[in-house]
Coordinates of C-alpha atoms in Angstrom, one line a residue:
X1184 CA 98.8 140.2 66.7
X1185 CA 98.2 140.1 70.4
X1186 CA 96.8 136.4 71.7
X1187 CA 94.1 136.6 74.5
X1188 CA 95.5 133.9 77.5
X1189 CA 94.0 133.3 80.8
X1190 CA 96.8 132.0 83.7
X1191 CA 95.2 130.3 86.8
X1192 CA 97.5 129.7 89.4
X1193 CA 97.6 128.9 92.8
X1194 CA 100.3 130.9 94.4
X1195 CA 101.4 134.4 94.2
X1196 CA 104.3 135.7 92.1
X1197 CA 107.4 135.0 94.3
X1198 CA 105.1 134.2 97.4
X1199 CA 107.0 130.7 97.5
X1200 CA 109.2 128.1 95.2
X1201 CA 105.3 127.4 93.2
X1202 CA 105.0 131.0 93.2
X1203 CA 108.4 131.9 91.1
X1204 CA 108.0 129.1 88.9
X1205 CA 104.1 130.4 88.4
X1206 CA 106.1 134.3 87.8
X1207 CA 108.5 132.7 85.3
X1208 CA 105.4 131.2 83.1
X1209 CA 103.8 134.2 83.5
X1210 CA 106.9 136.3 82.2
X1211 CA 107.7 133.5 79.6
X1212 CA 103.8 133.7 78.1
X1213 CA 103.7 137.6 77.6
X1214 CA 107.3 137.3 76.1
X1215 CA 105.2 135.1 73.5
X1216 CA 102.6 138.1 73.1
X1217 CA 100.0 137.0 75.1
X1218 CA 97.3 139.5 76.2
X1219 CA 97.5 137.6 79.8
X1220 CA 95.3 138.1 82.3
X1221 CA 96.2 136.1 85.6
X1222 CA 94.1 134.8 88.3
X1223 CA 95.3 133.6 91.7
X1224 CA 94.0 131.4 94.9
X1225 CA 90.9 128.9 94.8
X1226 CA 89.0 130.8 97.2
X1227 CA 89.5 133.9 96.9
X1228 CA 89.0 135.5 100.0
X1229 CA 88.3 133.5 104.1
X1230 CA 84.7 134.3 103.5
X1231 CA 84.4 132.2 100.0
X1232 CA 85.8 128.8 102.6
X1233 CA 81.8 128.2 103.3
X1234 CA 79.8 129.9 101.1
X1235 CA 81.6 130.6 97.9
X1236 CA 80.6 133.9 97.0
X1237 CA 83.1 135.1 95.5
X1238 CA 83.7 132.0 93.1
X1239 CA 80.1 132.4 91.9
X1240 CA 81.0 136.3 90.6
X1241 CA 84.1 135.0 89.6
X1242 CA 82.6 132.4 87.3
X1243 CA 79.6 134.7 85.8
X1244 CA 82.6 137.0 84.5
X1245 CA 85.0 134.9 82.9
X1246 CA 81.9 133.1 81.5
X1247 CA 80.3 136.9 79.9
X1248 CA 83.8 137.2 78.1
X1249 CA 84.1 135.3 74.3
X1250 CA 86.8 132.4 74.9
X1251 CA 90.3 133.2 74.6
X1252 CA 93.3 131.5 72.9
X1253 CA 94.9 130.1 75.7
X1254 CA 94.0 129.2 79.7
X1255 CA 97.1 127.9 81.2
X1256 CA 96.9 126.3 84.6
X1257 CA 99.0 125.3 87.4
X1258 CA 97.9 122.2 89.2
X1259 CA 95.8 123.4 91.9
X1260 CA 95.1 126.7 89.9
X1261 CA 92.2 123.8 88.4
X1262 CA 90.2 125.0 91.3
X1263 CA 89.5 128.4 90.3
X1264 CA 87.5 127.6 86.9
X1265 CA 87.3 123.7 85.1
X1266 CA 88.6 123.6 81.8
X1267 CA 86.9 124.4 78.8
X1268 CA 86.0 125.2 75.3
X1269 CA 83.8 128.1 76.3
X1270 CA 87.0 129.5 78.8
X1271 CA 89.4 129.0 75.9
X1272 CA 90.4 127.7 72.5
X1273 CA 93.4 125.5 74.0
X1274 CA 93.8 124.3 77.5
X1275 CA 97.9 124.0 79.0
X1276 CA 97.9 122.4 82.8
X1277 CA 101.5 122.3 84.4
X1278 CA 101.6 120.3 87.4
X1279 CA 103.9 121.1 90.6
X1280 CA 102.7 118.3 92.1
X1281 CA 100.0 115.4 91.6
X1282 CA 97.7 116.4 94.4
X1283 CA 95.9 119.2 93.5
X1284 CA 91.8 118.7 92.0
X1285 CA 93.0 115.2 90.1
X1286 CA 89.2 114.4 88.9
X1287 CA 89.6 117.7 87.2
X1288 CA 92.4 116.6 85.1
X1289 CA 92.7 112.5 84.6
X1290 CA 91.7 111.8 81.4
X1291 CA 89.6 115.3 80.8
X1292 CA 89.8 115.1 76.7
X1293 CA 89.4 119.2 77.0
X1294 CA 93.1 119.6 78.3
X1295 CA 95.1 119.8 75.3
X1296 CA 98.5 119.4 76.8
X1297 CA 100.1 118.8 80.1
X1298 CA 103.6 119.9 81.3
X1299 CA 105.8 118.1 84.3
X1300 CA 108.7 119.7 86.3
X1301 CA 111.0 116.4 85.9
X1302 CA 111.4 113.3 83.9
X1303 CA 109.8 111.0 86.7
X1304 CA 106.6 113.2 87.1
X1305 CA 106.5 112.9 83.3
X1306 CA 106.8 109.4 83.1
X1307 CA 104.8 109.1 85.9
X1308 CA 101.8 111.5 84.4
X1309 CA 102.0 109.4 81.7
X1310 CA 101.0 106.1 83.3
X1311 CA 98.0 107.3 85.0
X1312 CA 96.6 108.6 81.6
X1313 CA 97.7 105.3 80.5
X1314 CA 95.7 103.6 83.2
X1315 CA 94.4 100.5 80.7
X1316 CA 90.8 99.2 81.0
X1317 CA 91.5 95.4 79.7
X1318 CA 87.8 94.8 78.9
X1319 CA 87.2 97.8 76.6
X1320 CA 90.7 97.7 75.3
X1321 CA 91.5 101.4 76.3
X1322 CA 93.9 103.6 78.4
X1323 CA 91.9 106.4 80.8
X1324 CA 92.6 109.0 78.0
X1325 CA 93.6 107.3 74.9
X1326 CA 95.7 109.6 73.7
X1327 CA 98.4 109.3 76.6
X1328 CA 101.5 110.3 76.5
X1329 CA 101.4 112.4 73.2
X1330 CA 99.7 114.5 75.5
X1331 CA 102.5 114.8 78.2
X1332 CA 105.5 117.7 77.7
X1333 CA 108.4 118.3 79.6
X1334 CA 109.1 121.9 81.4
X1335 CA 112.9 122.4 82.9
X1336 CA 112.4 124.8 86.1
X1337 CA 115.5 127.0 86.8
X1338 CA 116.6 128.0 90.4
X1339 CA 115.9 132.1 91.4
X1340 CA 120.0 131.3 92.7
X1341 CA 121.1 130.9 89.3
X1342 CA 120.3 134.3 88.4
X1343 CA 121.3 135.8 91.2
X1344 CA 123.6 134.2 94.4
X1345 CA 121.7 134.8 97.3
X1346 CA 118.0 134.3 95.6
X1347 CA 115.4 135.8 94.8
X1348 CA 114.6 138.8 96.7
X1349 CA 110.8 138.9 95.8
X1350 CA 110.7 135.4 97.9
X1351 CA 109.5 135.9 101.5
X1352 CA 111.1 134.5 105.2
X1353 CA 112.8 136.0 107.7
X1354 CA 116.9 136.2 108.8
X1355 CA 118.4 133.4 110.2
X1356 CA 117.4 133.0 114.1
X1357 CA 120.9 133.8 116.7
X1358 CA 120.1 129.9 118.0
X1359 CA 121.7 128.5 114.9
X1360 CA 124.4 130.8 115.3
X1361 CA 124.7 129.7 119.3
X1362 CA 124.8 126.1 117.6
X1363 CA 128.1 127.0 115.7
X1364 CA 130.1 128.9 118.2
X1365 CA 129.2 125.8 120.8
X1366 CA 130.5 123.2 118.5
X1367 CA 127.5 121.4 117.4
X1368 CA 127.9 120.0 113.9
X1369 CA 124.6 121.0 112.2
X1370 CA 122.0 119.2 109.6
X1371 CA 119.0 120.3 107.8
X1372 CA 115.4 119.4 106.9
X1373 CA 113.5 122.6 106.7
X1374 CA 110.8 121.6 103.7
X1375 CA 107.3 121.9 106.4
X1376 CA 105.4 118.8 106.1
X1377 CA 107.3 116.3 103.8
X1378 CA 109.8 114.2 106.0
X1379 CA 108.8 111.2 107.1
X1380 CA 109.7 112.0 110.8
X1381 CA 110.4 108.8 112.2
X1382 CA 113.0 107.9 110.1
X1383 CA 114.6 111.1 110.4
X1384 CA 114.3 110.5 114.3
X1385 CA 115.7 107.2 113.6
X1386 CA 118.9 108.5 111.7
X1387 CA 119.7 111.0 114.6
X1388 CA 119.6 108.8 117.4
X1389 CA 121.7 106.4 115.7
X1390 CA 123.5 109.6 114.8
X1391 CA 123.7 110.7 118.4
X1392 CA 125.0 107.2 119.9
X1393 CA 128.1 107.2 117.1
X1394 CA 129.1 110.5 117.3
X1395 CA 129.7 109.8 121.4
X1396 CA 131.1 106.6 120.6
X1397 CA 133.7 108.3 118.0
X1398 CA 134.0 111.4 120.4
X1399 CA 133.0 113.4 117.8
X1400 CA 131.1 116.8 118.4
X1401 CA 127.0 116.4 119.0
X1402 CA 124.6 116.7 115.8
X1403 CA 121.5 118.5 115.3
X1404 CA 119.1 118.8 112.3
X1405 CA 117.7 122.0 111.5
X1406 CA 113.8 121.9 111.3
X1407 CA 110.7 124.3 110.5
X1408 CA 109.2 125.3 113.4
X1409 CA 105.7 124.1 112.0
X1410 CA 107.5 120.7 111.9
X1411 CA 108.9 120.3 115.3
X1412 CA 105.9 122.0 117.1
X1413 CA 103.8 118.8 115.2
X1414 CA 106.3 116.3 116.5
X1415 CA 105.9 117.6 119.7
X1416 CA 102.4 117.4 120.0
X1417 CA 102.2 114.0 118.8
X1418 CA 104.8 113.0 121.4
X1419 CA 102.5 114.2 124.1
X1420 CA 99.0 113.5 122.7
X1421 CA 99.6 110.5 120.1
X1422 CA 98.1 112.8 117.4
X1423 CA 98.2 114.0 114.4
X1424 CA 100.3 110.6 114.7
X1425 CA 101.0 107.6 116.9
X1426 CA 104.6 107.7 117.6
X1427 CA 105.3 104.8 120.4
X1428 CA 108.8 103.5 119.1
X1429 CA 110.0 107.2 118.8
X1430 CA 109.2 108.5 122.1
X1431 CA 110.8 104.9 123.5
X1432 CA 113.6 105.4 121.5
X1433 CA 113.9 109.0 123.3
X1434 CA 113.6 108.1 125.8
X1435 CA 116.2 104.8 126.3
X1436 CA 118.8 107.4 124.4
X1437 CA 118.2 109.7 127.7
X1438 CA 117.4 112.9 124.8
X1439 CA 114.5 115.1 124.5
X1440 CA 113.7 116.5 121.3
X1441 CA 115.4 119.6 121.1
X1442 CA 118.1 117.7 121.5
X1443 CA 117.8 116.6 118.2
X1444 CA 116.2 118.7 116.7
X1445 CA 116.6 122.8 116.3
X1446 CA 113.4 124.9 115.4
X1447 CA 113.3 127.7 112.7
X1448 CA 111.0 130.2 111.0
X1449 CA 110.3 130.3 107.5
X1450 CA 113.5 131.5 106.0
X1451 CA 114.2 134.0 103.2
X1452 CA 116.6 132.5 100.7
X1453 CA 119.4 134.8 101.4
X1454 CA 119.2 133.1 105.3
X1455 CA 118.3 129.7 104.0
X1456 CA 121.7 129.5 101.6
X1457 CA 123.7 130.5 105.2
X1458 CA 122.4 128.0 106.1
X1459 CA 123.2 125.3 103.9
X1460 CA 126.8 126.5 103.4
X1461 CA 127.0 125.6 107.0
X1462 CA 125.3 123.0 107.4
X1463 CA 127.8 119.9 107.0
X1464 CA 124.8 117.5 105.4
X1465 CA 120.5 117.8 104.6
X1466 CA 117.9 115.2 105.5
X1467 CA 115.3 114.6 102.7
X1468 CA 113.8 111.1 103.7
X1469 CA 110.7 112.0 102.7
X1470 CA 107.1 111.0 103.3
X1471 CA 105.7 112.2 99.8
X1472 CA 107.0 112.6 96.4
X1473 CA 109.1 115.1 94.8
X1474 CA 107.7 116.5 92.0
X1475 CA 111.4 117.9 91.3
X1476 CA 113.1 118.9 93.9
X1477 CA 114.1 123.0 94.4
X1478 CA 115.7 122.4 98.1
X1479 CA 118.0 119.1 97.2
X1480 CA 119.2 121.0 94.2
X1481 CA 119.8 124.3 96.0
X1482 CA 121.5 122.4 99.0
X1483 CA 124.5 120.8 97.0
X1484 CA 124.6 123.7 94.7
X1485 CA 125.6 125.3 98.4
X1486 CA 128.1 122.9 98.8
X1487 CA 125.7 120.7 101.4
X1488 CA 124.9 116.5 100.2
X1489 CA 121.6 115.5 100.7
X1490 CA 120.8 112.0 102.1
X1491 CA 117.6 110.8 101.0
X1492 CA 115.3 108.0 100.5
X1493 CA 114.8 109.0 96.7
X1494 CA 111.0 109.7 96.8
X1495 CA 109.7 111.4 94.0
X1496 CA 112.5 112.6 92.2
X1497 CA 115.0 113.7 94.7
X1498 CA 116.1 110.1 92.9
X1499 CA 116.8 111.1 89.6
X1500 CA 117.5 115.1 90.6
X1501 CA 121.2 114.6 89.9
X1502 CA 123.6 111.9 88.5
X1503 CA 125.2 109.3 91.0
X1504 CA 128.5 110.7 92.3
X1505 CA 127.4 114.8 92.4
X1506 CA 126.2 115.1 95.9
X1507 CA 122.7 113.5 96.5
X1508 CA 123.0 110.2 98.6
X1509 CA 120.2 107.7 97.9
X1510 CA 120.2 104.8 100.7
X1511 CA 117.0 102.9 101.3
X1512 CA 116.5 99.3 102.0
X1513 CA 113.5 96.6 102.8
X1514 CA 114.5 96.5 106.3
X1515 CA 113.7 100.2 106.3
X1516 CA 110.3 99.8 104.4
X1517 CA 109.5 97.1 106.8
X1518 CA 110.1 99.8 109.9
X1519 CA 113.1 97.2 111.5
X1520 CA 114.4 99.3 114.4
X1521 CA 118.1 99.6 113.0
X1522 CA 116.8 100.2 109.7
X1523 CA 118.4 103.3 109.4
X1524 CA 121.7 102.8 111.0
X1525 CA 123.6 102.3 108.2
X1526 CA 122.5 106.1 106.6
X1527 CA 124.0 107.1 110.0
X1528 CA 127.1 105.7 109.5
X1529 CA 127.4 106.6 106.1
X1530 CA 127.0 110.7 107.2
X1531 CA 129.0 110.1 110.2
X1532 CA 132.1 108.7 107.8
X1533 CA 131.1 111.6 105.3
X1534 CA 131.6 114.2 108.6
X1535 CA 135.1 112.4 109.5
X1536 CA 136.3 112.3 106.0
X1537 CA 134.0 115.3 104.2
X1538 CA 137.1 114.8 101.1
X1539 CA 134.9 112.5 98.6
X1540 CA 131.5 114.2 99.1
X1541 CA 132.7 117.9 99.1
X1542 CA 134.0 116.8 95.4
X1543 CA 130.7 114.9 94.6
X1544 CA 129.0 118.5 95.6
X1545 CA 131.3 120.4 93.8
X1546 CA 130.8 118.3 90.9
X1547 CA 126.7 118.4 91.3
X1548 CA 127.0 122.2 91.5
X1549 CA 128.6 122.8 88.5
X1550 CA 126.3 120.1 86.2
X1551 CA 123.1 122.2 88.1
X1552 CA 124.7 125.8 86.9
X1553 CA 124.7 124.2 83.2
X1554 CA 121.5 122.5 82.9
X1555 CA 118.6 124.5 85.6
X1556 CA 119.0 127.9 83.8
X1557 CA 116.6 130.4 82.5
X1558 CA 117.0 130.0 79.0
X1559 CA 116.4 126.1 79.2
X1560 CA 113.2 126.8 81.5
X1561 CA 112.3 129.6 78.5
X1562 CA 113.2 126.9 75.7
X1563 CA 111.1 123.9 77.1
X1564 CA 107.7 126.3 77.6
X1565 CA 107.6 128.0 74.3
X1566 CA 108.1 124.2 73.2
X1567 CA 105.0 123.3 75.1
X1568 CA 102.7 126.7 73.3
X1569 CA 104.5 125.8 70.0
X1570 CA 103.2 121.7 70.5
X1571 CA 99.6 123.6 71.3
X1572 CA 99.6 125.6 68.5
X1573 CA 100.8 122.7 66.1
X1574 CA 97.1 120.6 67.0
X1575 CA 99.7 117.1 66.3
X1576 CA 97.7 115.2 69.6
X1577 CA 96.9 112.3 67.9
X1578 CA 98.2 109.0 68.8
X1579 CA 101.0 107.4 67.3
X1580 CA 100.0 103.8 68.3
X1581 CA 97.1 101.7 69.5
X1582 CA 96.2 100.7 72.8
X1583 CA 97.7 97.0 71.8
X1584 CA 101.1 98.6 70.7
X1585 CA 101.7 99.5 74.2
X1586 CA 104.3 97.9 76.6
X1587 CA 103.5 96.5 80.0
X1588 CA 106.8 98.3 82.1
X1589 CA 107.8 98.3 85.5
X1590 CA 105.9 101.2 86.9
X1591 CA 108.0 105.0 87.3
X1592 CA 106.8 105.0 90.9
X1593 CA 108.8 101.8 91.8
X1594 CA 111.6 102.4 94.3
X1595 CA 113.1 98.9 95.0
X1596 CA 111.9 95.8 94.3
X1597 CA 113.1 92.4 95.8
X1598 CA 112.8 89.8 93.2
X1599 CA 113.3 86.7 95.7
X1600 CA 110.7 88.2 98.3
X1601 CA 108.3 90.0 96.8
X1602 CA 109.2 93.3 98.9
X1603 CA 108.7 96.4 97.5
X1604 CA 108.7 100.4 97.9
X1605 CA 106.9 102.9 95.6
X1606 CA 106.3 106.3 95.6
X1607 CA 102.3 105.0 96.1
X1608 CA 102.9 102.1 98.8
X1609 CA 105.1 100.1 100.5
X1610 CA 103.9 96.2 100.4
X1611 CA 104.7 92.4 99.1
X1612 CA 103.8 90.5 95.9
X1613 CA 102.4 87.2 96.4
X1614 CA 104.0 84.3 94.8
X1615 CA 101.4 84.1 92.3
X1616 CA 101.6 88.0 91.7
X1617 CA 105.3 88.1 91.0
X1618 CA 105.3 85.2 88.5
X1619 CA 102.7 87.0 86.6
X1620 CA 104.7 90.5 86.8
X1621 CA 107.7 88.3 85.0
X1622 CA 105.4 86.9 82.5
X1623 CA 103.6 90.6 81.7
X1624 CA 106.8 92.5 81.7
X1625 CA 108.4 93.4 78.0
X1626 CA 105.3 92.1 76.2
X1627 CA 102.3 93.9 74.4
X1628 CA 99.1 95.0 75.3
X1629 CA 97.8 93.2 72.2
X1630 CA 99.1 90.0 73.7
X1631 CA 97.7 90.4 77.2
X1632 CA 93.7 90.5 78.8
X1633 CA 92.0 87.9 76.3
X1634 CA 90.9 85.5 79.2
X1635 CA 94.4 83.7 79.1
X1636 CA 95.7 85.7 81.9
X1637 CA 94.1 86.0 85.4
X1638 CA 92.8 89.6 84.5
X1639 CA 91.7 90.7 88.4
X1640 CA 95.3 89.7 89.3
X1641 CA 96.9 92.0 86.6
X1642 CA 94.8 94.8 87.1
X1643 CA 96.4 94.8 90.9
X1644 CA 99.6 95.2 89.6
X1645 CA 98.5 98.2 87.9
X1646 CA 96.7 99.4 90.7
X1647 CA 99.0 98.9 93.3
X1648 CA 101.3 100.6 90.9
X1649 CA 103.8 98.2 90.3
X1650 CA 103.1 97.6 86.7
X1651 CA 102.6 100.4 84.0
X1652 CA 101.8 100.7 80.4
X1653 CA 104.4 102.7 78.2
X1654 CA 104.6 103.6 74.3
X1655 CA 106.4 101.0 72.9
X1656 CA 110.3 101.5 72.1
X1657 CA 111.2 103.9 69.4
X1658 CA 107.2 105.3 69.3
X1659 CA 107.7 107.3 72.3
X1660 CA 106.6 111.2 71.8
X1661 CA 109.2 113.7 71.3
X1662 CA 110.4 114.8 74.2
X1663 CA 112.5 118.5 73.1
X1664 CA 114.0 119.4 76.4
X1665 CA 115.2 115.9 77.2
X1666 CA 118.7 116.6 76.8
X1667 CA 118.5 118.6 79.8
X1668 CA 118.4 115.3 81.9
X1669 CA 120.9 113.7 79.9
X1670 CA 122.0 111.7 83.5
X1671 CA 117.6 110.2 83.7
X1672 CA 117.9 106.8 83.0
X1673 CA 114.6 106.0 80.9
X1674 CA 113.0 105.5 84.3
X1675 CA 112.1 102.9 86.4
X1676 CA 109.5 102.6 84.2
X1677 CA 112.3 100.9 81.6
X1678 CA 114.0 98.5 84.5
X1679 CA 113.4 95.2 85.2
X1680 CA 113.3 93.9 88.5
X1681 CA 116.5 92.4 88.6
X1682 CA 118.2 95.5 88.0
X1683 CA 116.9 97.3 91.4
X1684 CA 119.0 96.4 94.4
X1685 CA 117.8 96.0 98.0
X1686 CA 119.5 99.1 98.7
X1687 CA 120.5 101.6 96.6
X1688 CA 123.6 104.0 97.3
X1689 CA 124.6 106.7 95.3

């Protein structure tokens, strides 16, 4: 018997790497035999920006209509209608990202069951709903991670070489091609709006003085167009961003910008995959979080390492050793002017001697051909409707069975300084703080919060996401489609501080 399901979604089928992803759900649900009936974009038309017109007819129809079985949404499709009983009989949210209507979904008791893109975003969804109120001896939504399933995306190049047609962008522009035939030895960091662009700058110009101290050939990084026409800007007005100690740096290295840098339009994947199989190495030192991590995964399986500060999961995207570089240090958290030397050198010995990490690409290519495919992507979902259907949401353990963990978003953490970088916020523990995040660590919630423990102190941890609260060992929900990450470590969630180094290579 046909099953009535609304899907609200953000982006477009194929419009852009959410849109496929939103298409594959889409196809994946009616597979199931859902009745689907899809609704796209928060406002849906320019008009509905200041008087939301069109919302308010939007709402009074879906509202006539008797609830359906299902509404699934994507993370930002949240803004096209709340969640609720009267919209349908179960409620499925699948997150892209974090940042899309969050007071809509932390801790809203009416969404049934969420699904992440990666391992970190489900450990790190976890946390949040496991956000623990120490006087009323509750998380944010009590039930947690029971509530928290695991999607595996696949890539549109896996099923067919050169992408998915349906995907839009244009060819690639003759500059690049200019850039070849002169010489030039070409990077790339074409995701609009994620680097953080002062340490990309940073890499470049250290790039630029060893590749003329080595004699080797000059170096430039591929960019969006969006991107460089921002950095630009803020070079000559000091806004959307102060950047001082760039344009200094520019200037004492007697290079403009272009020289560094080499503009492009949106690209269609066809262009984009050119691209990376001639670029010699990507740039993903990014300023936000990866939810999972589309472009790193499609760069190596083009033959083309990534070197990246690991935010997000760009960290835990592959396995050390298959063709994603991690390299971040305190110095570079701290913003020390040769912070980011030593990621120069290391591309600049990969360029003289591309051996090791052509292998280390090969190898990430082939382990990204076996795990990101359709069928897994197919598996994990009807996983998720069959967890819906099943109604087995309640809690396997009590608020004081849970275990205080070093926090998923936690990059590096010096023990003997305090120093450390998150996927939240780079900043120091005080003495005090870090003796009380190695008594807290590894012990219950039942243990912890009694008027023993200096409670305004602990709760910073947890805000400042350092600490986290986790199911204890061996409770933890099942996870069906973990096997696909068999290379995830059980996060950073699981590590204690003296496991995460300074700097970490892989």
């Amino acid at each position: 018997m046909s099953r009535k399901a609304y899907l609200f979604v953000e982006a477009e089928p194929f419009q852009s790497a959410s849109g496929a992803i939103n298409a594959w759900v889409e196809e994946e649900l009616r597979a199931l035999g859902h009745e689907l009936e899809r609704h796209n974009h928060y406002r849906p038309n320019a008009g509905d920006t200041g008087i939301p017109l069109a919302n308010a007819r939007r709402l009074l129809t879906l509202r006539s209509r008797p609830p359906a079985d299902l509404a699934v949404f994507c993370d930002l499709g949240l803004g096209i209608h709340p969640p609720s009983r009267e919209l349908a009989r179960r409620t499925f949210v699948f997150f892209h990202g974090l940042h899309g209507q969050p007071t809509l979904w932390l801790g809203n008791p009416l969404i049934d069951l969420y699904g992440t893109l990666s391992p970190y975003l489900h450990d790190t969804l976890s946390s949040l709903l496991m956000t623990p109120d120490w006087r009323q001896r509750r998380c944010l939504d009590p039930r947690g991670a029971q509530v928290v399933g695991s999607l595996v995306p696949t890539l549109p190049c896996l099923e067919a070489a050169e992408g998915d047609a349906r995907l839009p962008g244009g060819e690639l522009p003759e500059s690049v091609q200019e850039a070849l035939d002169r010489g030039e030895v070409l990077g790339h960091a074409i995701q609009p709006t994620k680097a953080n662009w002062l340490a990309v700058c940073s890499i470049l110009l250290h790039l630029r003085a060893l590749t003329r101290e080595h004699g080797h050939p000059p170096v430039r990084l591929v960019v969006a167009a969006q991107d460089f026409a921002l950095i630009q800007h803020a070079l000559r007005y000091g806004y959307p961003f102060p950047v001082p100690a760039l344009a200094a740096a520019l200037q004492s290295a007697e290079a403009g910008l272009e020289d560094l840098l080499l503009p492009v339009p949106h690209l269609k994947q066809p262009a984009l995959f050119r691209l990376f199989r001639e670029a010699r190495f990507g740039l993903a030192y990014n300023a936000s979080p990866e939810p999972f991590g589309m472009y790193v995964l499609e760069s190596v399986l083009n033959g083309c390492p990534i070197y990246t500060n690991g935010a997000g999961n760009n960290r835990h995207a592959l396995p050390p050793g298959h063709g994603i570089i991690v390299r971040e240090s305190g110095e570079m958290a701290a913003g020390a002017p040769n912070a980011y030397a030593t990621v120069a050198a290391r591309i600049l010995q990969d360029l003289l001697a591309p051996g090791p990490v052509r292998e280390e690409c090969q190898r990430g290519a082939a382990l990204i051909r076996r795990t990101f495919t359709r069928e897994a992507f197919s598996a994990s979902l009807r996983a998720c409707v069959d967890r819906l259907e099943s109604d087995t949401t309640t809690p396997h353990w009590s608020f004081d069975e849970l275990v205080v963990r070093l926090s998923p978003l936690v990059r590096r953490l010096d023990e003997a300084s305090g120093a450390f970088s998150s996927d939240y916020v780079n900043a120091r523990l005080s003495p005090e703080e870090r003796d009380l995040m190695n008594e807290l660590l590894g012990r219950p919630a039942g243990q912890l919060g009694h008027g023993e423990t200096d409670l305004a102190r602990m709760e910073g941890l947890f805000d400042k996401g350092v600490l986290s609260l986790a199911p204890p060992a061996g409770a933890e929900p099942p996870r069906p489609t973990w096997g696909a990450w068999s290379w995830y470590p059980p996060g950073s969630a699981f590590l204690e501080p003296s496991l995460l180094k300074d700097t970490v290579t892989r």
